[in-house]
Short mmCIF file of C-alpha atoms in Angstrom, two decimals:
data_model
loop_
_atom_site.label_atom_id
_atom_site.label_comp_id
_atom_site.label_asym_id
_atom_site.label_seq_id
_atom_site.Cartn_x
_atom_site.Cartn_y
_atom_site.Cartn_z
CA MET F 21 46.61 -107.29 25.89
CA ARG F 22 48.10 -105.07 23.19
CA GLU F 23 51.22 -103.14 24.03
CA GLU F 24 52.09 -99.96 22.19
CA ILE F 25 55.56 -100.24 20.69
CA MET F 26 56.96 -97.20 18.93
CA ALA F 27 59.37 -99.11 16.71
CA GLY F 28 57.96 -99.28 13.20
CA PHE F 29 55.84 -96.16 13.60
CA PRO F 30 56.90 -92.64 12.62
CA ASN F 31 57.54 -89.82 15.05
CA GLY F 32 57.13 -86.87 12.74
CA ALA F 33 59.43 -87.54 9.79
CA MET F 34 61.55 -90.13 11.60
CA TYR F 35 61.40 -93.80 12.47
CA GLY F 36 63.87 -93.76 15.33
CA SER F 37 67.10 -92.64 13.66
CA PHE F 38 65.81 -93.51 10.18
CA GLY F 39 63.66 -91.75 7.59
CA GLY F 40 63.79 -87.97 7.28
CA SER F 41 64.02 -85.88 4.13
CA TYR F 42 67.38 -85.53 2.37
CA ILE F 43 66.35 -83.80 -0.83
CA PRO F 44 67.46 -81.03 -3.21
CA ARG F 45 66.33 -77.55 -2.23
CA GLU F 46 63.95 -77.32 -5.20
CA LEU F 47 61.98 -80.30 -3.87
CA GLU F 48 61.60 -79.00 -0.32
CA PRO F 49 58.42 -76.99 -1.02
CA VAL F 50 57.01 -79.91 -3.04
CA MET F 51 57.43 -82.37 -0.16
CA ALA F 52 56.22 -79.81 2.37
CA GLU F 53 53.02 -79.32 0.36
CA ILE F 54 52.43 -83.07 0.06
CA ALA F 55 52.99 -83.52 3.81
CA ARG F 56 50.65 -80.64 4.61
CA GLU F 57 47.89 -81.86 2.30
CA TYR F 58 48.24 -85.44 3.48
CA GLU F 59 47.79 -84.43 7.12
CA LEU F 60 44.56 -82.68 6.12
CA CYS F 61 43.41 -85.83 4.33
CA ARG F 62 44.27 -88.04 7.32
CA ALA F 63 41.96 -85.92 9.45
CA ASP F 64 39.17 -85.84 6.85
CA GLY F 65 36.54 -88.55 7.28
CA THR F 66 35.27 -88.12 3.72
CA PHE F 67 38.75 -88.87 2.33
CA LYS F 68 38.94 -92.11 4.32
CA GLU F 69 35.39 -93.06 3.30
CA GLU F 70 36.22 -92.62 -0.38
CA TYR F 71 39.45 -94.59 0.02
CA LEU F 72 37.68 -97.48 1.75
CA ARG F 73 34.81 -97.40 -0.75
CA LEU F 74 37.23 -97.82 -3.66
CA LEU F 75 39.08 -100.61 -1.87
CA LYS F 76 35.80 -102.47 -1.45
CA GLU F 77 34.03 -101.73 -4.74
CA TYR F 78 36.98 -101.38 -7.12
CA VAL F 79 39.88 -103.38 -5.64
CA GLY F 80 37.71 -106.15 -4.19
CA ARG F 81 38.68 -105.98 -0.52
CA PRO F 82 38.72 -107.57 1.94
CA SER F 83 41.10 -110.06 0.39
CA ALA F 84 40.74 -113.68 1.46
CA LEU F 85 42.70 -115.36 4.24
CA THR F 86 43.29 -118.86 2.88
CA GLU F 87 44.43 -121.79 5.01
CA CYS F 88 46.74 -124.02 2.97
CA LEU F 89 46.01 -127.53 4.24
CA ASN F 90 48.32 -129.30 1.81
CA LEU F 91 51.19 -126.87 2.30
CA SER F 92 50.71 -127.15 6.06
CA LYS F 93 51.37 -130.89 5.83
CA GLU F 94 54.63 -130.08 4.03
CA ALA F 95 55.39 -127.69 6.92
CA GLY F 96 55.18 -130.44 9.52
CA GLY F 97 51.70 -129.52 10.71
CA VAL F 98 52.40 -125.82 11.19
CA ARG F 99 49.27 -124.12 9.88
CA ILE F 100 50.06 -121.84 6.94
CA PHE F 101 47.57 -119.13 6.02
CA LEU F 102 47.96 -116.86 2.99
CA LYS F 103 46.74 -113.25 2.97
CA ARG F 104 45.62 -113.16 -0.63
CA GLU F 105 46.77 -109.83 -2.06
CA ASP F 106 47.15 -111.70 -5.36
CA LEU F 107 43.35 -111.60 -5.62
CA ASN F 108 43.19 -107.79 -5.69
CA HIS F 109 42.33 -105.96 -8.90
CA THR F 110 45.68 -105.68 -10.78
CA GLY F 111 47.00 -108.76 -8.96
CA ALA F 112 49.07 -107.40 -6.08
CA HIS F 113 49.13 -105.25 -2.95
CA LYS F 114 50.33 -102.19 -4.87
CA ILE F 115 46.82 -100.98 -5.71
CA ASN F 116 46.06 -100.26 -2.02
CA ASN F 117 48.67 -97.52 -1.92
CA CYS F 118 48.03 -96.25 -5.44
CA ILE F 119 44.35 -95.61 -4.70
CA GLY F 120 45.28 -93.56 -1.64
CA GLN F 121 48.04 -91.50 -3.24
CA ALA F 122 46.00 -90.87 -6.39
CA LEU F 123 43.10 -89.55 -4.27
CA LEU F 124 45.59 -87.22 -2.58
CA ALA F 125 47.01 -86.09 -5.93
CA LYS F 126 43.53 -85.40 -7.26
CA ARG F 127 42.66 -83.38 -4.17
CA MET F 128 45.84 -81.35 -4.75
CA GLY F 129 44.73 -80.60 -8.32
CA LYS F 130 47.48 -82.63 -9.98
CA LYS F 131 46.97 -83.69 -13.60
CA ARG F 132 49.91 -86.02 -14.22
CA LEU F 133 51.27 -88.92 -12.18
CA ILE F 134 54.79 -90.31 -12.44
CA ALA F 135 56.01 -93.53 -10.87
CA GLU F 136 58.89 -95.99 -10.81
CA THR F 137 58.48 -99.73 -11.07
CA GLY F 138 60.63 -102.85 -10.96
CA ALA F 139 58.39 -105.90 -11.19
CA GLY F 140 55.83 -103.78 -13.00
CA MET F 141 52.99 -104.30 -10.53
CA HIS F 142 53.27 -100.78 -9.13
CA GLY F 143 53.42 -99.45 -12.67
CA VAL F 144 50.25 -101.34 -13.57
CA ALA F 145 48.50 -100.14 -10.42
CA THR F 146 49.55 -96.53 -11.05
CA ALA F 147 48.41 -96.70 -14.68
CA THR F 148 45.13 -98.20 -13.44
CA VAL F 149 44.34 -95.40 -10.98
CA ALA F 150 45.44 -92.76 -13.51
CA ALA F 151 42.89 -94.14 -15.98
CA LEU F 152 40.24 -94.33 -13.26
CA MET F 153 40.76 -90.74 -12.20
CA GLY F 154 41.34 -89.20 -15.60
CA MET F 155 45.03 -88.37 -15.13
CA GLU F 156 48.05 -88.69 -17.40
CA CYS F 157 50.78 -91.10 -16.37
CA ASP F 158 54.51 -91.73 -16.97
CA ILE F 159 56.09 -94.93 -15.65
CA TYR F 160 59.90 -95.11 -15.32
CA MET F 161 61.25 -98.64 -15.62
CA GLY F 162 64.76 -100.01 -16.07
CA ALA F 163 65.44 -101.55 -19.46
CA VAL F 164 66.39 -104.87 -17.85
CA ASP F 165 63.07 -104.98 -15.99
CA ILE F 166 61.15 -104.01 -19.13
CA ALA F 167 62.61 -107.08 -20.83
CA ARG F 168 61.85 -109.51 -18.01
CA GLN F 169 58.42 -108.11 -17.13
CA ALA F 170 57.01 -107.73 -20.64
CA PRO F 171 53.41 -108.72 -19.76
CA ASN F 172 53.17 -105.88 -17.24
CA VAL F 173 54.67 -103.40 -19.72
CA LEU F 174 51.87 -104.29 -22.15
CA ARG F 175 49.28 -103.83 -19.41
CA MET F 176 50.62 -100.37 -18.58
CA LYS F 177 50.49 -99.34 -22.22
CA ALA F 178 46.97 -100.77 -22.61
CA LEU F 179 45.89 -98.59 -19.68
CA GLY F 180 47.24 -95.50 -21.42
CA ALA F 181 50.52 -95.02 -19.55
CA ASN F 182 53.74 -93.83 -21.16
CA VAL F 183 56.48 -96.34 -20.22
CA VAL F 184 59.90 -94.66 -20.08
CA SER F 185 62.84 -97.04 -20.50
CA VAL F 186 65.77 -96.17 -18.20
CA GLU F 187 69.12 -97.12 -19.74
CA ASP F 188 71.50 -95.93 -16.98
CA GLY F 189 73.52 -98.07 -14.56
CA GLN F 190 72.14 -101.54 -13.92
CA LYS F 191 68.91 -100.54 -15.70
CA THR F 192 66.74 -101.80 -12.83
CA LEU F 193 64.69 -100.35 -9.94
CA LYS F 194 67.27 -98.02 -8.39
CA GLU F 195 67.86 -96.30 -11.74
CA ALA F 196 64.09 -96.06 -12.32
CA VAL F 197 63.77 -94.19 -9.02
CA ASP F 198 66.68 -91.93 -9.99
CA ALA F 199 64.95 -91.07 -13.28
CA ALA F 200 61.59 -90.40 -11.65
CA LEU F 201 63.16 -88.09 -9.07
CA ALA F 202 65.02 -86.25 -11.84
CA SER F 203 61.72 -85.79 -13.68
CA LEU F 204 60.11 -84.36 -10.56
CA CYS F 205 63.00 -81.94 -10.06
CA ALA F 206 62.51 -80.77 -13.64
CA ASP F 207 58.74 -80.32 -13.29
CA THR F 208 57.42 -79.91 -9.77
CA SER F 209 53.81 -79.76 -11.00
CA LEU F 210 53.90 -83.57 -11.30
CA PHE F 211 52.83 -85.91 -8.52
CA TYR F 212 55.34 -88.69 -7.84
CA LEU F 213 53.40 -91.76 -6.73
CA ILE F 214 56.08 -93.77 -4.90
CA GLY F 215 55.36 -97.48 -4.81
CA SER F 216 57.24 -98.70 -1.75
CA ALA F 217 57.68 -97.59 1.85
CA VAL F 218 60.75 -95.53 0.92
CA GLY F 219 61.63 -91.99 -0.12
CA PRO F 220 61.59 -88.67 1.75
CA HIS F 221 58.93 -87.83 4.32
CA PRO F 222 55.93 -88.14 4.08
CA TYR F 223 56.11 -91.09 1.64
CA PRO F 224 57.11 -93.89 4.07
CA MET F 225 54.30 -92.83 6.41
CA MET F 226 51.75 -92.56 3.60
CA VAL F 227 52.60 -95.94 2.14
CA GLN F 228 52.45 -97.55 5.56
CA ASP F 229 49.06 -95.96 6.22
CA PHE F 230 47.63 -97.09 2.89
CA GLN F 231 49.08 -100.61 3.08
CA ARG F 232 48.21 -101.36 6.70
CA ILE F 233 44.78 -102.49 5.47
CA ILE F 234 46.53 -105.83 4.78
CA GLY F 235 47.44 -106.48 8.40
CA ASP F 236 44.29 -104.89 9.81
CA GLU F 237 42.17 -107.28 7.76
CA ALA F 238 44.36 -110.31 8.50
CA ARG F 239 44.30 -109.64 12.23
CA ALA F 240 40.50 -109.33 12.31
CA GLN F 241 40.06 -112.37 10.06
CA MET F 242 42.31 -114.52 12.23
CA LEU F 243 40.56 -113.50 15.44
CA GLU F 244 37.16 -114.18 13.90
CA ARG F 245 38.20 -117.53 12.46
CA GLU F 246 40.49 -118.95 15.13
CA GLY F 247 39.85 -116.78 18.18
CA ARG F 248 43.56 -116.13 18.48
CA LEU F 249 46.42 -114.29 16.79
CA PRO F 250 49.05 -115.99 14.61
CA ASP F 251 52.41 -117.01 16.00
CA ALA F 252 54.21 -115.33 13.09
CA VAL F 253 53.58 -113.03 10.13
CA VAL F 254 55.94 -113.46 7.18
CA ALA F 255 56.41 -111.22 4.13
CA CYS F 256 59.06 -110.60 1.48
CA VAL F 257 61.09 -107.40 1.77
CA GLY F 258 62.53 -105.33 -1.06
CA GLY F 259 61.62 -101.71 -0.41
CA GLY F 260 59.20 -103.10 2.13
CA SER F 261 55.64 -101.90 1.43
CA ASN F 262 53.85 -105.25 1.48
CA ALA F 263 55.73 -106.29 4.61
CA ILE F 264 55.08 -103.10 6.59
CA GLY F 265 51.46 -103.35 5.48
CA ALA F 266 51.24 -106.87 6.91
CA PHE F 267 53.28 -106.11 10.06
CA THR F 268 51.80 -102.82 11.27
CA ALA F 269 48.61 -104.22 12.82
CA PHE F 270 50.66 -106.77 14.79
CA ILE F 271 53.53 -104.59 16.04
CA GLY F 272 51.82 -104.14 19.41
CA ASP F 273 51.28 -107.89 19.80
CA LYS F 274 54.63 -108.84 21.29
CA ASP F 275 54.04 -112.60 20.98
CA VAL F 276 53.55 -112.40 17.20
CA ARG F 277 56.86 -112.75 15.37
CA LEU F 278 57.33 -110.37 12.43
CA ILE F 279 59.60 -111.99 9.85
CA GLY F 280 60.80 -110.23 6.72
CA VAL F 281 62.45 -112.27 3.96
CA GLU F 282 65.09 -110.52 1.87
CA PRO F 283 66.52 -111.77 -1.45
CA ALA F 284 69.83 -113.61 -1.09
CA GLY F 285 69.89 -113.98 -4.88
CA ARG F 286 72.87 -116.02 -6.06
CA GLY F 287 74.58 -115.71 -2.67
CA LEU F 288 75.63 -113.08 -0.14
CA THR F 289 78.60 -111.75 -2.09
CA TYR F 290 78.84 -108.33 -3.73
CA GLY F 291 76.45 -107.86 -6.62
CA GLY F 292 74.75 -111.20 -6.10
CA HIS F 293 71.95 -110.25 -3.72
CA ALA F 294 69.77 -107.43 -2.37
CA ALA F 295 69.73 -108.40 1.33
CA THR F 296 69.95 -104.85 2.64
CA LEU F 297 69.07 -105.39 6.30
CA THR F 298 71.25 -108.50 6.48
CA MET F 299 74.36 -107.11 4.81
CA GLY F 300 73.97 -103.32 4.72
CA GLU F 301 74.83 -100.39 6.96
CA PRO F 302 72.96 -97.13 7.70
CA GLY F 303 73.18 -94.57 4.91
CA VAL F 304 71.16 -92.18 2.74
CA LEU F 305 69.58 -92.91 -0.65
CA HIS F 306 66.68 -91.36 -2.56
CA GLY F 307 65.94 -88.80 0.11
CA PHE F 308 65.78 -90.96 3.25
CA ARG F 309 68.08 -92.61 5.78
CA SER F 310 67.91 -96.36 6.25
CA TYR F 311 70.07 -99.41 5.75
CA LEU F 312 71.97 -99.33 2.46
CA LEU F 313 74.15 -101.67 0.44
CA THR F 314 77.25 -99.89 -0.85
CA ASP F 315 80.35 -100.60 -2.88
CA GLY F 316 83.88 -99.97 -1.69
CA ALA F 317 83.60 -96.26 -2.53
CA GLY F 318 80.42 -95.69 -0.53
CA GLU F 319 78.14 -95.59 -3.59
CA PRO F 320 74.95 -97.70 -3.84
CA ALA F 321 75.95 -101.28 -4.57
CA GLU F 322 75.04 -103.38 -7.55
CA VAL F 323 72.17 -105.61 -6.48
CA TYR F 324 70.42 -108.65 -7.88
CA SER F 325 67.39 -110.86 -7.35
CA ILE F 326 65.48 -113.17 -9.64
CA ALA F 327 62.45 -111.17 -8.45
CA ALA F 328 62.46 -107.79 -10.18
CA GLY F 329 60.53 -106.14 -7.34
CA LEU F 330 63.18 -106.98 -4.73
CA ASP F 331 66.44 -105.79 -6.30
CA TYR F 332 66.75 -102.43 -4.49
CA PRO F 333 69.87 -101.43 -2.50
CA SER F 334 67.99 -99.89 0.43
CA VAL F 335 64.84 -100.60 2.45
CA GLY F 336 62.04 -98.61 4.07
CA PRO F 337 62.95 -96.82 7.31
CA ALA F 338 60.18 -98.57 9.25
CA HIS F 339 61.96 -101.89 8.68
CA ALA F 340 65.33 -100.44 9.69
CA ASP F 341 63.69 -99.27 12.92
CA LEU F 342 62.06 -102.66 13.52
CA LYS F 343 65.42 -104.39 12.97
CA VAL F 344 67.36 -102.13 15.32
CA SER F 345 64.71 -102.45 18.02
CA GLY F 346 64.66 -106.22 17.73
CA ARG F 347 60.91 -106.25 17.09
CA GLY F 348 61.36 -107.38 13.50
CA GLU F 349 63.34 -110.42 12.33
CA TYR F 350 64.93 -110.35 8.89
CA ILE F 351 66.15 -113.47 7.10
CA CYS F 352 67.13 -114.30 3.51
CA ALA F 353 66.04 -116.67 0.79
CA GLY F 354 68.07 -117.22 -2.37
CA ASP F 355 66.87 -117.67 -5.95
CA GLU F 356 66.87 -121.47 -5.77
CA GLU F 357 64.96 -121.55 -2.49
CA ALA F 358 62.38 -119.09 -3.87
CA LEU F 359 61.95 -121.15 -7.04
CA GLU F 360 61.42 -124.31 -4.99
CA ALA F 361 58.80 -122.48 -2.92
CA PHE F 362 57.16 -121.26 -6.15
CA LYS F 363 56.82 -124.84 -7.40
CA LEU F 364 55.68 -126.10 -4.00
CA LEU F 365 52.80 -123.64 -3.72
CA CYS F 366 51.76 -124.27 -7.31
CA ARG F 367 51.71 -128.04 -6.90
CA THR F 368 50.20 -128.26 -3.40
CA GLU F 369 47.60 -125.49 -3.46
CA GLY F 370 46.96 -124.55 -7.09
CA ILE F 371 48.13 -120.99 -6.42
CA ILE F 372 50.80 -119.40 -8.64
CA PRO F 373 52.73 -116.81 -6.59
CA ALA F 374 54.85 -113.94 -7.79
CA LEU F 375 58.57 -114.60 -7.48
CA GLU F 376 58.68 -111.83 -4.86
CA SER F 377 56.02 -113.63 -2.80
CA SER F 378 57.81 -116.94 -3.34
CA HIS F 379 60.59 -115.59 -1.11
CA ALA F 380 58.03 -115.20 1.68
CA ILE F 381 56.79 -118.77 1.17
CA ALA F 382 60.40 -119.99 1.36
CA GLY F 383 60.96 -118.05 4.56
CA ALA F 384 57.75 -119.39 6.09
CA MET F 385 58.65 -122.99 5.30
CA ARG F 386 62.07 -122.53 6.89
CA THR F 387 60.56 -120.81 9.94
CA ALA F 388 58.05 -123.66 10.33
CA LYS F 389 60.94 -126.02 11.10
CA GLU F 390 61.47 -124.05 14.33
CA MET F 391 57.81 -124.28 15.32
CA LYS F 392 55.45 -126.98 16.56
CA PRO F 393 52.40 -128.55 14.88
CA GLY F 394 49.34 -126.37 15.27
CA ASP F 395 51.27 -123.11 15.38
CA ILE F 396 49.91 -120.53 12.93
CA VAL F 397 51.85 -118.54 10.32
CA ILE F 398 50.30 -115.87 8.10
CA VAL F 399 52.21 -115.32 4.85
CA ASN F 400 51.45 -112.17 2.90
CA LEU F 401 51.04 -113.42 -0.67
CA SER F 402 51.79 -110.00 -2.10
CA GLY F 403 51.16 -110.80 -5.78
CA ARG F 404 50.32 -113.41 -8.36
CA GLY F 405 52.83 -114.98 -10.70
CA ASP F 406 51.35 -114.29 -14.13
CA LYS F 407 53.99 -111.63 -14.75
CA ASP F 408 56.82 -114.09 -14.05
CA MET F 409 55.82 -116.98 -16.28
CA GLU F 410 58.19 -115.97 -19.08
CA THR F 411 61.08 -115.93 -16.58
CA ILE F 412 59.99 -119.30 -15.22
CA ALA F 413 59.76 -120.74 -18.75
CA LYS F 414 63.29 -119.61 -19.59
CA LEU F 415 64.65 -121.31 -16.45
CA GLY F 416 63.16 -124.61 -17.53
CA ILE F 417 62.06 -125.55 -14.01
CA ILE F 418 58.55 -126.59 -15.11
CA GLU F 419 58.38 -129.86 -17.02
#
């Protein structure tokens, strides 16, 4: 029996005490128009039909649910299943959301998309849908991330996007978001296609809606295959879009554990991690209220992860709500643990995960130690590791 649990779902613009819209006055009409148009699209069957058609015919959904027999042996007989978002067109979960937001932008008559990206997968997905729908595209990316995600930068440029290097601050994801928001303030005719479940209302709700296809599929696939639900669903958490996508369909199933894995980086000391829900406190960043890592002066903290898509000093409000309610569990995995999980999945299953997704594998393997043989864990494999091979090569961990 499913039980409706409000934690993790929006009530208007808010997820409990989190979310909202803390934005400059010049952006208020922009966000109001997006919210208004999105509500019309949500109620329009033809919009949903077009979205689902593109997911099937263009993205390649449904993505596979793969049981990892060899990895399960390593997990003491706990059965590990991967939800294979790495098999999507563009190689990650990001395309699910980009298709939806681009359809909305097109309906609104927008001609130019802007986006931020860290690992580059959202940038590639945004450039992809811009090309598909005949729109121009600017991708803001920190200079540090441009250097460590060079293959994705080339993909974006091949797709016709203009990649804008952000040289401020730490030159990573937070600064890329700052730059994209500044661009929107300067030209409100743009459509900002936000990649994670963050930002002012209605973005967290939209991203959750467009990404919940992950969990909806996984839930149906597990019931069809095993006649039961999993004991746990595990996903990495940076901003939180792949995780909320995997979790949403299971929130009402109180016996299914929802486990988010944050980046502990080099260790849980200042500047060495991006474990927002573990180490942060409630605050406001980029137009929304959630948990936030700060420095001694109350400013956003320096953050770090070996995975470029996870080094963000806040987290989506749905996850903050799930944490506070106790419905979601949030743990950490450091760089070394993630790298070991990367190698383990490569060598046992012939699947090369993104470094972001490697955090989820690490968390699942640790969680399995608390479980009994035959228990089932679904891990959202949010992306493939092609983009990270240069980083891996430099670390010298592959002989």
